[in-house]
């Protein structure tokens, strides 16, 4: 598409075509191309070929999961009841999607309108991340059709997961509402947008509360297993805080990563306002992320000191822990700080990639790798891995499809 | 008032309806962290590990009582003791076996030691407190039972159980549920009868009785034969106390028991989080709306400046 644009193709940016007539929904879905052109473009994209391969292998296995049960796609472990579906799909996806509430807070609450060009990307990143976390949950739950049981059928309000379930559900609706403006512009329903505008402050505050609580709750889930998670990754009093603070820089870093990817691969869809502001905004995000990183680092150290876990640092697990902290926290912190000082957006982008990697590693370490550290190491079943790749690819496909159409990376030109 | 414990308290909270629950979760949860300490008259089982000969009669009795599938190897096949699951660990409870006997070769002990494993029916069960559909229930008789018709299959209870007890019927695609020993609640305990395994044991390894009486009995036995028994009744205080308790002649950590579990119920490790929930719920809205007003005032002032 980038090359198409350089040949003079102009993507849809308003209700009206150049000649003054209205785009139909179908035309909008086809990105303003004729069907033939549209499919030709899709076929030319090598990334789509990779997707085809993934789906060819992954879809049958995903279907098999629901026909033959979890036992067919996992090792059916009683000792490791949570595998990659939750380890990756819930514990990694959710912190990386914290960008939604961060951007809402910055723009709507603190009135930093200068972050506006990237606000919607932050919101979308949040919404899709949560949506697919729920998808992963649905793959993992033994009886996905009972998903609403904790809400309406049999309630266990004293359980941390109960809070997660309610909050993620409520927060998802919040995020949908927050993105209604983008959708309504694209579809041409100005009323919906007005309606949401009137309650944006409430939605944002609700978003902060729900996010603080459920990001922390994901950490608190592990406090049910005090002896099972390795002490270096576990801290009864601080676990929820570690998860919450790390979600802050995880969400910001993910936003930098995604915006970088859009800049590279979807440049055709970005408008001047977005592209020209991106470097400046990246540095703004970097600043926020570095503050969260330093807070995280300090509380991690306090956590170790509190339980007097220093001795573990000298073991093999300690070396692994140091690797996570150095690559996933210290280096991004250093690079972010340098980037902000020297106004070097590329360095901030590099730091963001590291931080995202660090968070993924941290969550996988807590949920899987160091879990049951005194028993044995569980290697996920290959089918489990294939399903994770398939669902994650779907996340990317949906993400890309929305970005290509709705006014996320560009500003919609309203009818006069 | 002790009777109005957490469980009834929670039920009361539920009447409040879903909307209140969504926000009010925390307060009930918080109340839930007060130590419950168990029902005063609950029953329990005292297991004297020194008497067990590893005949697996109890496993067979359990299988029959609970209507579990016929295992691959018959119950008189003792080769199962050499079977290893992943990590070189002995067999554990599964969806097809709610109790298993493990064999430990202990240095300096003449015979191997056999250990019967099943749900310990904790006073303050981790499984119960972690389940988000409240599937579990601690009955006044002492059993920890569960309602499989509401189990969603999140498997948090398996994460939470410090003894690695609950299993899950992964093999079923339509109706997978959590599976574990229920102390024969439906068929026996409810009527005051001991569990099937207890009754079946030819060596009288297990004594069924009121938990408080059993504790007295255990300590009496230890003080009568201090040379024989180690001075610990496993389950007396572990994670807040359990209904099944054990006596041994070798240190418990040598025969697969976790001696680092502490005396606090598992839920007590979660309370830092549960305690901060109401704070966030009450303080955050005011705090952030305040921030918003402040930052907008700045804007407003700026606009005024511009105008003037
Ligand atoms: S032993 Fe495990 S499954 Fe049994 S009551 Fe205790 S926590 Fe629950
Ligand atoms: S697996 Fe079932 S019983 Fe266990 S916590 Fe989840 S819903 Fe409750
Ligand atoms: S029936 Fe009694 S002696 Fe035989 S294995 Fe079970 S507990 Fe041990």
Coordinates of N, CA and C in Angstrom, one line a residue, chain A residues 18-139:
Chain A
X18 N -13.5 12.6 -4.0 CA -13.0 13.8 -4.5 C -14.1 14.5 -5.3
X19 N -14.9 13.7 -6.1 CA -15.9 14.3 -6.9 C -17.1 14.8 -6.1
X20 N -17.1 14.7 -4.8 CA -18.2 15.2 -4.0 C -19.3 14.2 -3.7
X21 N -19.3 13.0 -4.3 CA -20.3 12.0 -3.9 C -19.8 11.2 -2.7
X22 N -20.8 10.5 -2.0 CA -20.4 9.8 -0.8 C -19.8 8.5 -1.0
X23 N -18.8 8.1 -0.2 CA -18.3 6.7 -0.2 C -19.4 5.8 0.3
X24 N -19.6 4.7 -0.3 CA -20.5 3.7 0.4 C -19.7 2.9 1.4
X25 N -20.4 2.2 2.3 CA -19.7 1.4 3.3 C -18.8 0.4 2.6
X26 N -19.3 -0.2 1.6 CA -18.5 -1.2 0.9 C -17.2 -0.7 0.4
X27 N -17.3 0.5 -0.2 CA -16.1 1.1 -0.8 C -15.2 1.5 0.3
X28 N -15.7 1.9 1.5 CA -14.8 2.2 2.6 C -14.1 1.0 3.1
X29 N -14.9 -0.1 3.1 CA -14.2 -1.4 3.6 C -13.1 -1.8 2.6
X30 N -13.3 -1.5 1.3 CA -12.3 -1.9 0.3 C -11.2 -0.8 0.3
X31 N -11.2 0.1 1.2 CA -10.2 1.1 1.3 C -10.2 2.1 0.2
X32 N -11.4 2.2 -0.5 CA -11.5 3.1 -1.6 C -10.9 2.6 -2.9
X33 N -10.5 1.3 -2.9 CA -10.0 0.7 -4.1 C -11.1 -0.1 -4.7
X34 N -11.0 -0.4 -6.0 CA -11.9 -1.3 -6.6 C -11.6 -2.7 -6.1
X35 N -12.7 -3.6 -6.1 CA -12.4 -4.9 -5.6 C -11.2 -5.6 -6.2
X36 N -11.0 -5.4 -7.5 CA -9.9 -6.1 -8.1 C -8.6 -5.5 -7.6
X37 N -8.5 -4.2 -7.5 CA -7.3 -3.6 -7.0 C -7.0 -4.1 -5.6
X38 N -8.1 -4.1 -4.8 CA -8.0 -4.5 -3.4 C -7.4 -5.9 -3.2
X39 N -7.9 -6.8 -3.9 CA -7.4 -8.2 -3.8 C -6.0 -8.3 -4.3
X40 N -5.7 -7.6 -5.4 CA -4.4 -7.6 -5.9 C -3.4 -7.1 -4.9
X41 N -3.8 -6.1 -4.2 CA -2.9 -5.5 -3.2 C -2.6 -6.6 -2.1
X42 N -3.7 -7.2 -1.7 CA -3.6 -8.2 -0.6 C -2.7 -9.4 -1.0
X43 N -2.8 -9.7 -2.3 CA -2.1 -10.9 -2.8 C -0.6 -10.5 -2.8
X44 N -0.3 -9.3 -3.1 CA 1.1 -8.9 -3.3 C 1.9 -8.9 -2.0
X45 N 1.1 -8.8 -0.9 CA 1.8 -8.6 0.4 C 2.3 -9.9 1.0
X46 N 3.7 -10.0 1.1 CA 4.2 -11.2 1.6 C 3.8 -11.6 3.0
X47 N 3.5 -10.6 3.8 CA 3.0 -10.9 5.2 C 1.7 -11.7 5.1
X48 N 0.9 -11.5 4.1 CA -0.3 -12.2 4.0 C 0.0 -13.7 3.7
X49 N 1.0 -13.9 3.0 CA 1.4 -15.3 2.6 C 1.7 -16.1 3.9
X50 N 2.5 -15.4 4.8 CA 2.8 -16.0 6.1 C 1.5 -16.3 6.8
X51 N 0.6 -15.4 6.8 CA -0.7 -15.6 7.5 C -1.4 -16.8 7.0
X52 N -1.4 -16.9 5.7 CA -2.1 -18.1 5.1 C -1.5 -19.4 5.6
X53 N -0.2 -19.5 5.7 CA 0.4 -20.7 6.2 C 0.0 -20.9 7.7
X54 N 0.0 -19.8 8.5 CA -0.3 -20.0 9.9 C -1.8 -20.5 10.0
X55 N -2.7 -19.9 9.2 CA -4.1 -20.3 9.3 C -4.3 -21.8 8.8
X56 N -3.5 -22.1 7.8 CA -3.7 -23.5 7.2 C -3.4 -24.5 8.3
X57 N -2.3 -24.2 9.1 CA -2.0 -25.2 10.1 C -2.8 -24.9 11.4
X58 N -3.0 -23.7 11.7 CA -3.5 -23.3 13.0 C -5.0 -23.5 13.1
X59 N -5.8 -23.2 12.1 CA -7.2 -23.2 12.2 C -7.7 -24.6 12.5
X60 N -7.3 -25.7 11.8 CA -7.7 -27.0 12.1 C -7.4 -27.4 13.6
X61 N -6.3 -27.0 14.1 CA -5.9 -27.3 15.4 C -6.8 -26.6 16.4
X62 N -7.1 -25.3 16.1 CA -7.9 -24.5 17.0 C -9.3 -25.1 17.0
X63 N -9.8 -25.6 15.9 CA -11.1 -26.2 15.9 C -11.0 -27.6 16.7
X64 N -9.9 -28.3 16.5 CA -9.7 -29.5 17.2 C -9.8 -29.3 18.7
X65 N -9.3 -28.2 19.2 CA -9.3 -27.9 20.6 C -10.7 -28.0 21.2
X66 N -11.7 -27.5 20.4 CA -13.0 -27.5 20.9 C -13.8 -28.9 20.6
X67 N -13.2 -29.6 19.7 CA -13.9 -30.9 19.4 C -13.3 -32.0 20.4
X68 N -12.0 -32.0 20.5 CA -11.3 -33.1 21.3 C -11.0 -32.6 22.7
X69 N -11.1 -31.4 23.0 CA -10.9 -30.9 24.4 C -9.4 -30.5 24.6
X70 N -9.2 -29.9 25.8 CA -7.9 -29.3 26.1 C -6.9 -30.4 26.1
X71 N -7.3 -31.6 26.5 CA -6.3 -32.7 26.6 C -5.6 -33.0 25.3
X72 N -6.2 -32.6 24.2 CA -5.6 -32.9 22.8 C -4.6 -31.8 22.5
X73 N -4.7 -30.6 23.0 CA -3.7 -29.6 22.6 C -2.7 -29.2 23.7
X74 N -2.9 -29.7 24.9 CA -2.0 -29.4 26.0 C -1.5 -30.7 26.6
X75 N -0.5 -30.6 27.5 CA -0.1 -31.8 28.2 C -1.0 -32.2 29.3
X76 N -2.1 -31.6 29.5 CA -3.1 -31.9 30.5 C -2.4 -31.9 31.9
X77 N -1.6 -31.0 32.1 CA -0.8 -31.0 33.4 C -1.7 -30.6 34.6
X78 N -1.6 -31.4 35.6 CA -2.3 -31.0 36.9 C -1.4 -30.1 37.7
X79 N -0.1 -30.2 37.5 CA 0.9 -29.4 38.2 C 1.0 -28.0 37.6
X80 N 0.8 -27.9 36.3 CA 0.9 -26.6 35.6 C -0.5 -26.4 35.0
X81 N -1.5 -26.1 35.8 CA -2.8 -25.9 35.3 C -2.9 -24.7 34.3
X82 N -2.1 -23.7 34.4 CA -2.0 -22.6 33.4 C -0.9 -22.8 32.5
X83 N -1.2 -22.8 31.2 CA -0.1 -22.9 30.2 C 0.1 -21.6 29.5
X84 N 0.4 -21.8 28.2 CA 0.7 -20.6 27.4 C -0.5 -19.8 27.1
X85 N -1.7 -20.4 27.0 CA -2.9 -19.6 26.7 C -3.0 -18.5 27.7
X86 N -2.9 -18.8 28.9 CA -3.0 -17.7 29.9 C -1.7 -17.0 30.1
X87 N -0.6 -17.8 30.1 CA 0.7 -17.2 30.3 C 1.0 -16.1 29.3
X88 N 0.7 -16.4 28.1 CA 0.9 -15.4 27.0 C -0.4 -14.5 26.8
X89 N -1.5 -15.2 26.6 CA -2.7 -14.5 26.2 C -3.3 -13.6 27.3
X90 N -3.1 -13.9 28.5 CA -3.7 -13.1 29.6 C -2.6 -12.2 30.2
X91 N -1.6 -12.9 30.8 CA -0.6 -12.2 31.6 C 0.4 -11.3 30.8
X92 N 0.6 -11.6 29.5 CA 1.4 -10.8 28.7 C 0.6 -9.7 27.9
X93 N -0.5 -10.2 27.4 CA -1.4 -9.3 26.6 C -1.9 -8.1 27.4
X94 N -2.4 -8.4 28.6 CA -3.1 -7.4 29.3 C -2.2 -6.2 29.7
X95 N -1.0 -6.4 30.3 CA -0.1 -5.3 30.6 C 0.3 -4.5 29.3
X96 N 0.5 -5.2 28.2 CA 0.9 -4.5 27.0 C -0.3 -3.7 26.4
X97 N -1.5 -3.9 27.0 CA -2.6 -3.2 26.5 C -3.0 -2.1 27.5
X98 N -2.1 -1.8 28.4 CA -2.5 -0.7 29.4 C -2.5 0.6 28.8
X99 N -2.0 0.7 27.5 CA -1.9 2.0 26.8 C -3.2 2.8 26.8
X100 N -4.3 2.0 26.7 CA -5.7 2.7 26.6 C -5.9 3.6 27.8
X101 N -5.8 3.1 29.0 CA -6.1 4.0 30.1 C -5.0 5.1 30.3
X102 N -3.8 4.8 29.9 CA -2.7 5.8 30.0 C -3.0 7.0 29.1
X103 N -3.4 6.7 27.9 CA -3.6 7.8 27.0 C -4.9 8.5 27.3
X104 N -5.9 7.8 27.8 CA -7.1 8.5 28.2 C -6.8 9.5 29.3
X105 N -6.0 9.0 30.3 CA -5.7 9.8 31.4 C -4.9 11.1 31.0
X106 N -3.9 10.8 30.1 CA -3.0 11.9 29.7 C -3.8 13.0 29.0
X107 N -4.6 12.6 28.0 CA -5.3 13.5 27.2 C -6.5 14.1 27.8
X108 N -7.4 13.2 28.3 CA -8.7 13.7 28.8 C -8.6 14.3 30.2
X109 N -7.8 13.6 31.1 CA -7.7 14.1 32.5 C -6.7 15.2 32.7
X110 N -5.5 15.0 32.2 CA -4.5 16.0 32.5 C -4.5 17.0 31.4
X111 N -5.4 16.9 30.5 CA -5.5 17.9 29.5 C -4.3 18.1 28.6
X112 N -3.5 17.0 28.4 CA -2.4 17.2 27.5 C -2.9 16.9 26.0
X113 N -3.5 17.9 25.5 CA -4.1 17.8 24.1 C -3.0 17.5 23.1
X114 N -1.7 17.8 23.4 CA -0.6 17.6 22.5 C -0.5 16.1 22.2
X115 N -1.0 15.2 23.1 CA -0.9 13.8 22.8 C -2.0 13.2 21.9
X116 N -2.9 14.1 21.6 CA -4.1 13.8 20.8 C -3.8 12.9 19.6
X117 N -2.8 13.2 18.8 CA -2.6 12.4 17.6 C -2.4 10.9 17.8
X118 N -1.9 10.6 19.0 CA -1.6 9.2 19.3 C -2.6 8.6 20.3
X119 N -3.6 9.4 20.7 CA -4.5 8.9 21.7 C -5.3 7.8 21.2
X120 N -5.8 7.9 20.0 CA -6.7 6.8 19.5 C -5.9 5.5 19.3
X121 N -4.7 5.6 18.9 CA -3.9 4.4 18.7 C -3.8 3.7 20.1
X122 N -3.5 4.6 21.1 CA -3.4 4.0 22.5 C -4.7 3.3 22.9
X123 N -5.8 4.0 22.6 CA -7.1 3.4 23.0 C -7.4 2.1 22.2
X124 N -7.1 2.1 20.9 CA -7.3 0.9 20.1 C -6.4 -0.3 20.6
X125 N -5.1 0.1 20.9 CA -4.2 -0.9 21.3 C -4.7 -1.6 22.6
X126 N -5.3 -0.7 23.5 CA -5.9 -1.3 24.7 C -7.1 -2.2 24.4
X127 N -8.0 -1.7 23.6 CA -9.3 -2.4 23.3 C -8.9 -3.8 22.7
X128 N -8.1 -3.8 21.7 CA -7.8 -5.1 21.0 C -7.1 -6.0 21.9
X129 N -6.2 -5.5 22.6 CA -5.4 -6.3 23.5 C -6.3 -7.0 24.5
X130 N -7.2 -6.3 25.1 CA -8.2 -6.9 26.0 C -9.1 -7.9 25.3
X131 N -9.6 -7.5 24.2 CA -10.5 -8.3 23.5 C -9.8 -9.7 23.2
X132 N -8.6 -9.7 22.8 CA -7.9 -10.9 22.5 C -7.5 -11.7 23.7
X133 N -7.2 -10.9 24.8 CA -7.0 -11.6 26.1 C -8.2 -12.5 26.4
X134 N -9.4 -11.9 26.2 CA -10.6 -12.7 26.4 C -10.7 -13.9 25.5
X135 N -10.3 -13.7 24.2 CA -10.3 -14.8 23.3 C -9.4 -15.9 23.8
X136 N -8.2 -15.5 24.2 CA -7.3 -16.5 24.8 C -7.9 -17.2 26.0
X137 N -8.5 -16.4 26.8 CA -9.2 -17.0 28.0 C -10.2 -18.0 27.5
X138 N -11.0 -17.7 26.5 CA -12.0 -18.6 26.0 C -11.4 -19.9 25.4
X139 N -10.2 -19.8 24.9 CA -9.6 -21.0 24.4 C -9.1 -21.9 25.6

